PDB file of C-alpha atoms in Angstrom:
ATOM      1  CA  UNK E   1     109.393  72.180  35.621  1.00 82.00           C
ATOM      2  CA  UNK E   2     106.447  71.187  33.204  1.00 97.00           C
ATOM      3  CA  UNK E   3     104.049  67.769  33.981  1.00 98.00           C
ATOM      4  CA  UNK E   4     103.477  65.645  31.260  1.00 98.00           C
ATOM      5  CA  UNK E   5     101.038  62.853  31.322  1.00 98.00           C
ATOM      6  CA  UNK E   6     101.042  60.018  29.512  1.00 98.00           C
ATOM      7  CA  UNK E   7      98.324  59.725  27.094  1.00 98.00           C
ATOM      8  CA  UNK E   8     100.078  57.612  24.547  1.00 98.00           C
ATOM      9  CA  UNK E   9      98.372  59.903  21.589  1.00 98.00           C
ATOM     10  CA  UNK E  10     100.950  58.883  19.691  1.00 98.00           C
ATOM     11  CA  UNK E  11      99.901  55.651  19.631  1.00 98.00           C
ATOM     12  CA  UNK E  12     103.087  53.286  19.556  1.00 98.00           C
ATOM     13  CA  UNK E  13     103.545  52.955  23.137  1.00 98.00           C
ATOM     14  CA  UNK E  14     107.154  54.634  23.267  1.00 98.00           C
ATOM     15  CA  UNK E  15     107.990  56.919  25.829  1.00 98.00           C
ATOM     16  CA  UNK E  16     110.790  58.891  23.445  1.00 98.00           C
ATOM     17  CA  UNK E  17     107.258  59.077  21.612  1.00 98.00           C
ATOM     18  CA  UNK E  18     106.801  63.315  22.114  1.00 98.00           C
ATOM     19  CA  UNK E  19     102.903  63.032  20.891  1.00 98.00           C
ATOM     20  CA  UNK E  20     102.498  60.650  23.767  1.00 98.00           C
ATOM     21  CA  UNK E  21     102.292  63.318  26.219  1.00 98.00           C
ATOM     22  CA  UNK E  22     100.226  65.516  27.236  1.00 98.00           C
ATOM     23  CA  UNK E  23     103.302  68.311  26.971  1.00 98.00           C
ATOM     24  CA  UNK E  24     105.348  66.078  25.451  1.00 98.00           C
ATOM     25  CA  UNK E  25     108.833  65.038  26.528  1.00 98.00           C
ATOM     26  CA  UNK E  26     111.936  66.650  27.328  1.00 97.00           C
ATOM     27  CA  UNK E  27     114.866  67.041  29.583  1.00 96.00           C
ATOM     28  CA  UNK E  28     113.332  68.162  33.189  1.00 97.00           C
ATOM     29  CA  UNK E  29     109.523  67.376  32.770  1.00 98.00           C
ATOM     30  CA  UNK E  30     107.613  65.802  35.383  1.00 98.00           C
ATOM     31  CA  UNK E  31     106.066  62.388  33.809  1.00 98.00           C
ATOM     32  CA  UNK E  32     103.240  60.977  35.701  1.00 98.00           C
ATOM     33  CA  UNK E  33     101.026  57.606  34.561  1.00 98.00           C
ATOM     34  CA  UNK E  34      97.888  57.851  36.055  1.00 98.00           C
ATOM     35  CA  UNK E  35      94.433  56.991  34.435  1.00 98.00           C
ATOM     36  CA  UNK E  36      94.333  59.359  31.578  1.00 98.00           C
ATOM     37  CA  UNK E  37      95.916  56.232  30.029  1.00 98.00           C
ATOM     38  CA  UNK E  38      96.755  52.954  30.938  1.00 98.00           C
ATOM     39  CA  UNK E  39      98.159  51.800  27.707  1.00 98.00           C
ATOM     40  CA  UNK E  40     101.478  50.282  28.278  1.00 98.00           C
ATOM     41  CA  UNK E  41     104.762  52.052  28.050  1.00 98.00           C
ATOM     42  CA  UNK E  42     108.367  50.932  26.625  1.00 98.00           C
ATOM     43  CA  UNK E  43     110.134  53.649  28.604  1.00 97.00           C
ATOM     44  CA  UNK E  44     112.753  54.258  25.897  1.00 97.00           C
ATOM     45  CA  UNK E  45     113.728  58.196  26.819  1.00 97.00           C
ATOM     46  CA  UNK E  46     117.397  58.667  28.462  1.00 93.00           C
ATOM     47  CA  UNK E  47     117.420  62.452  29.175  1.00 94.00           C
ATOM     48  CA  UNK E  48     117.290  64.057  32.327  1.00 97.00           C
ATOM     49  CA  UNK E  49     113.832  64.415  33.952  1.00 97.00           C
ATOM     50  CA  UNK E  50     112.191  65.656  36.961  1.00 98.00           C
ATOM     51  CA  UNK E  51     110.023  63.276  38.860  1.00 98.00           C
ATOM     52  CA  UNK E  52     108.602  60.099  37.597  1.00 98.00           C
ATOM     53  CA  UNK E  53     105.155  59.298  39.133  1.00 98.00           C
ATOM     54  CA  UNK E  54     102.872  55.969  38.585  1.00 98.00           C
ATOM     55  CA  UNK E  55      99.870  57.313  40.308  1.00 98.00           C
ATOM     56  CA  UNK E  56      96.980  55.819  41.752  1.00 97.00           C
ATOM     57  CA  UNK E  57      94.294  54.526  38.546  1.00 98.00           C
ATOM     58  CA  UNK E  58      97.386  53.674  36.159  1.00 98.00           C
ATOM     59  CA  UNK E  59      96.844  50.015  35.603  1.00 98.00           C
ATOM     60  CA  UNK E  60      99.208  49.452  32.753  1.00 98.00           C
ATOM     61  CA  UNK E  61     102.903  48.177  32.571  1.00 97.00           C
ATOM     62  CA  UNK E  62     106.271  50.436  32.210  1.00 96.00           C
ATOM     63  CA  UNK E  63     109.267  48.606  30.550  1.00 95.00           C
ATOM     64  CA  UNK E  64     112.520  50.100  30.943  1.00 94.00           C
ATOM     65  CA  UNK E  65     114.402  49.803  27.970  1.00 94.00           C
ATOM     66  CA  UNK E  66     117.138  52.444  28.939  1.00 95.00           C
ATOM     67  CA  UNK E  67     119.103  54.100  31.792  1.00 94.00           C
ATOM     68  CA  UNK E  68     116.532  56.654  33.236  1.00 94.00           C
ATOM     69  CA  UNK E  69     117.957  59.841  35.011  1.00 96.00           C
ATOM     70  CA  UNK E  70     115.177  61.290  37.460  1.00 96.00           C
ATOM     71  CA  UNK E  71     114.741  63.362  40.261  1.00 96.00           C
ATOM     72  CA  UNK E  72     112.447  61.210  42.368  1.00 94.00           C
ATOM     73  CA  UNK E  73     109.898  58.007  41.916  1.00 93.00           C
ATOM     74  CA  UNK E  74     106.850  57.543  43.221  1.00 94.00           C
ATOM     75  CA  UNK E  75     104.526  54.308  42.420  1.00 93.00           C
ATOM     76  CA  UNK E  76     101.221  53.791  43.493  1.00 96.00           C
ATOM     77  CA  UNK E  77     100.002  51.537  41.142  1.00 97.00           C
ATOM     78  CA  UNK E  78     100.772  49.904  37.783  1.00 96.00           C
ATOM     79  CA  UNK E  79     103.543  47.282  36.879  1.00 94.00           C
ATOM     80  CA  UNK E  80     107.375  48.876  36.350  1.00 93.00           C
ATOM     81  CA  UNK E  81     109.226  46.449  35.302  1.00 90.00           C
ATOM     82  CA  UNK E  82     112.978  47.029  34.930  1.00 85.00           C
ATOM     83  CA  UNK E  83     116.063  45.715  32.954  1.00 83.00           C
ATOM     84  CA  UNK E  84     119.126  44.562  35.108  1.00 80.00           C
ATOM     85  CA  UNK E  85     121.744  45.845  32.347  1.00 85.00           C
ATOM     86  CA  UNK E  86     120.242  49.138  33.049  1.00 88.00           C
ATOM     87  CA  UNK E  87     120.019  51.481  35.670  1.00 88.00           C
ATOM     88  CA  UNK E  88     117.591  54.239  37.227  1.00 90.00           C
ATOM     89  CA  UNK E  89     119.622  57.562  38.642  1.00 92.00           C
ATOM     90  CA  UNK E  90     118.010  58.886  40.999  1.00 92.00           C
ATOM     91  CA  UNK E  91     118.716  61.984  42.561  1.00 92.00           C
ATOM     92  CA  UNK E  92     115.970  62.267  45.432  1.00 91.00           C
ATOM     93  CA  UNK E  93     113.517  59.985  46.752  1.00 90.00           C
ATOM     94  CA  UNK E  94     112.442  56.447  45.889  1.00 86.00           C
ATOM     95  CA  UNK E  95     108.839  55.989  47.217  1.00 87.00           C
ATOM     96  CA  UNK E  96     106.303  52.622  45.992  1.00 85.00           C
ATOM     97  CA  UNK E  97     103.481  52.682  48.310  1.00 88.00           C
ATOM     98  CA  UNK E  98     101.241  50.096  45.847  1.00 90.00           C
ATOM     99  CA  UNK E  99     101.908  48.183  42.503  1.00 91.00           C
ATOM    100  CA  UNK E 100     104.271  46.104  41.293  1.00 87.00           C
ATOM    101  CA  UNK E 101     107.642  46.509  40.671  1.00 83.00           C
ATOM    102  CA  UNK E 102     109.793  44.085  39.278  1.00 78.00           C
ATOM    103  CA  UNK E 103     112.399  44.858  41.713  1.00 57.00           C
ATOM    104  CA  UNK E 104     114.836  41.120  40.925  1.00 59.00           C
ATOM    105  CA  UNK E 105     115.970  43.104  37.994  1.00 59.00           C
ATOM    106  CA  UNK E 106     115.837  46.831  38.819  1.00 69.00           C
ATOM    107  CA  UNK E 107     119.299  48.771  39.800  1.00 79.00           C
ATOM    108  CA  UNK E 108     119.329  52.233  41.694  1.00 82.00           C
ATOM    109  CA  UNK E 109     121.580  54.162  41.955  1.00 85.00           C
ATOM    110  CA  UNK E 110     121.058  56.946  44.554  1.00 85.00           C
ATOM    111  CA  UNK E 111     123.214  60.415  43.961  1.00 87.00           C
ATOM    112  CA  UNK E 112     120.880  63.176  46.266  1.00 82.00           C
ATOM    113  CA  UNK E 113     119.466  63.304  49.277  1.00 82.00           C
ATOM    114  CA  UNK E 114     116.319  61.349  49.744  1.00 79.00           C
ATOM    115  CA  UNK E 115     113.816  58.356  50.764  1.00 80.00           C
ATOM    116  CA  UNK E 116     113.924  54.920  49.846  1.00 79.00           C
ATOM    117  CA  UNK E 117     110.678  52.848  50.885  1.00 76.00           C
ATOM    118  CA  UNK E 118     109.078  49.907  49.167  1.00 71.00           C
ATOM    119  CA  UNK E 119     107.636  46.573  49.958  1.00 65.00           C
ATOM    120  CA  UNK E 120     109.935  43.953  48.469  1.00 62.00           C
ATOM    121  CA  UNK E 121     113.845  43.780  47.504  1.00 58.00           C
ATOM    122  CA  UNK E 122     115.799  46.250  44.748  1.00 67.00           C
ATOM    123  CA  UNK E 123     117.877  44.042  42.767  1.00 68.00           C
ATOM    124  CA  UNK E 124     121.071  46.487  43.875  1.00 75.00           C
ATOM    125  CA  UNK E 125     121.191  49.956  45.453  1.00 78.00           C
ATOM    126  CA  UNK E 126     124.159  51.987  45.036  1.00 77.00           C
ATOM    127  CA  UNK E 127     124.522  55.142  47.267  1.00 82.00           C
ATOM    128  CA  UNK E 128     126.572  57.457  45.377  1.00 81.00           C
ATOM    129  CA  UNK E 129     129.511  59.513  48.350  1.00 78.00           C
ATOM    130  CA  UNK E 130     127.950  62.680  49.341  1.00 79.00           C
ATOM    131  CA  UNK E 131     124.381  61.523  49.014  1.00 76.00           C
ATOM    132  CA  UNK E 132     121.878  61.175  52.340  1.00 75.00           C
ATOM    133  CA  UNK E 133     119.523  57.970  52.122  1.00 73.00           C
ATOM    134  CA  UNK E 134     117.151  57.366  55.048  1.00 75.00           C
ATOM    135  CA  UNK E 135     114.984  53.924  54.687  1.00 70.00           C
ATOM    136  CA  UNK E 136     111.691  53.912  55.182  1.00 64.00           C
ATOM    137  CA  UNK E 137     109.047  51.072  55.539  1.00 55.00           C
TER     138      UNK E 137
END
């Protein structure tokens, strides 16, 4: 699978935004925030991607503005804040170490095997049959 980092090159902010990324966009890249830009992100892309990573030195905020289809999170910094009329598929492990996330309005929906930790309250967590879920602290 390819990384791609936002950069927001493109300059509006959008994640659907291809010249945003350092390899641009597309169904199963990698996309990782970290502090190669900490411009703020409406995080309008639907397709199928790899991981999604908020790493340590991102200091901006992440908007969902559509259903995101991943194959694991992991937020160490940075704001993600999501929208309860939409939902984040997730088909490995949820990890937030650090950061915010607005997690009153963020749904989950689990359909792998994988790891759930974080510090506060998901809004709703749906474990899909067949999937493996172990909490962590």
């Amino acid at each position: 699978m390819t990384d791609s980092t936002w950069t927001n090159g493109g300059g509006d902010g959008l994640a659907s935004t291809a010249a945003n990324w350092s390899a641009g966009i597309d169904v199963g890249y990698n996309l990782i925030f970290d502090a190669t830009s900490v411009a703020n992100c409406t995080f309008d892309y639907s397709g199928e991607l790899g991981t999604f990573t908020i790493a340590a030195g991102y200091s901006g905020t992440i908007t969902q503005s559509s259903d995101m289809y991943i194959t694991g999170y992991s937020q160490a910094a940075g704001t993600f804040t999501g929208v309860i009329s939409k939902t984040v598929t997730d088909s490995g492990s949820f990890v937030k170490t650090a950061g915010t996330l607005s997690n009153h309005v963020t749904n989950i929906i689990f359909t792998g095997t994988g790891t759930l930790t974080t510090d506060g309250n998901l809004h709703s967590v749906w474990i899909k049959p067949g999937s493996v879920i172990t909490m962590g602290g």
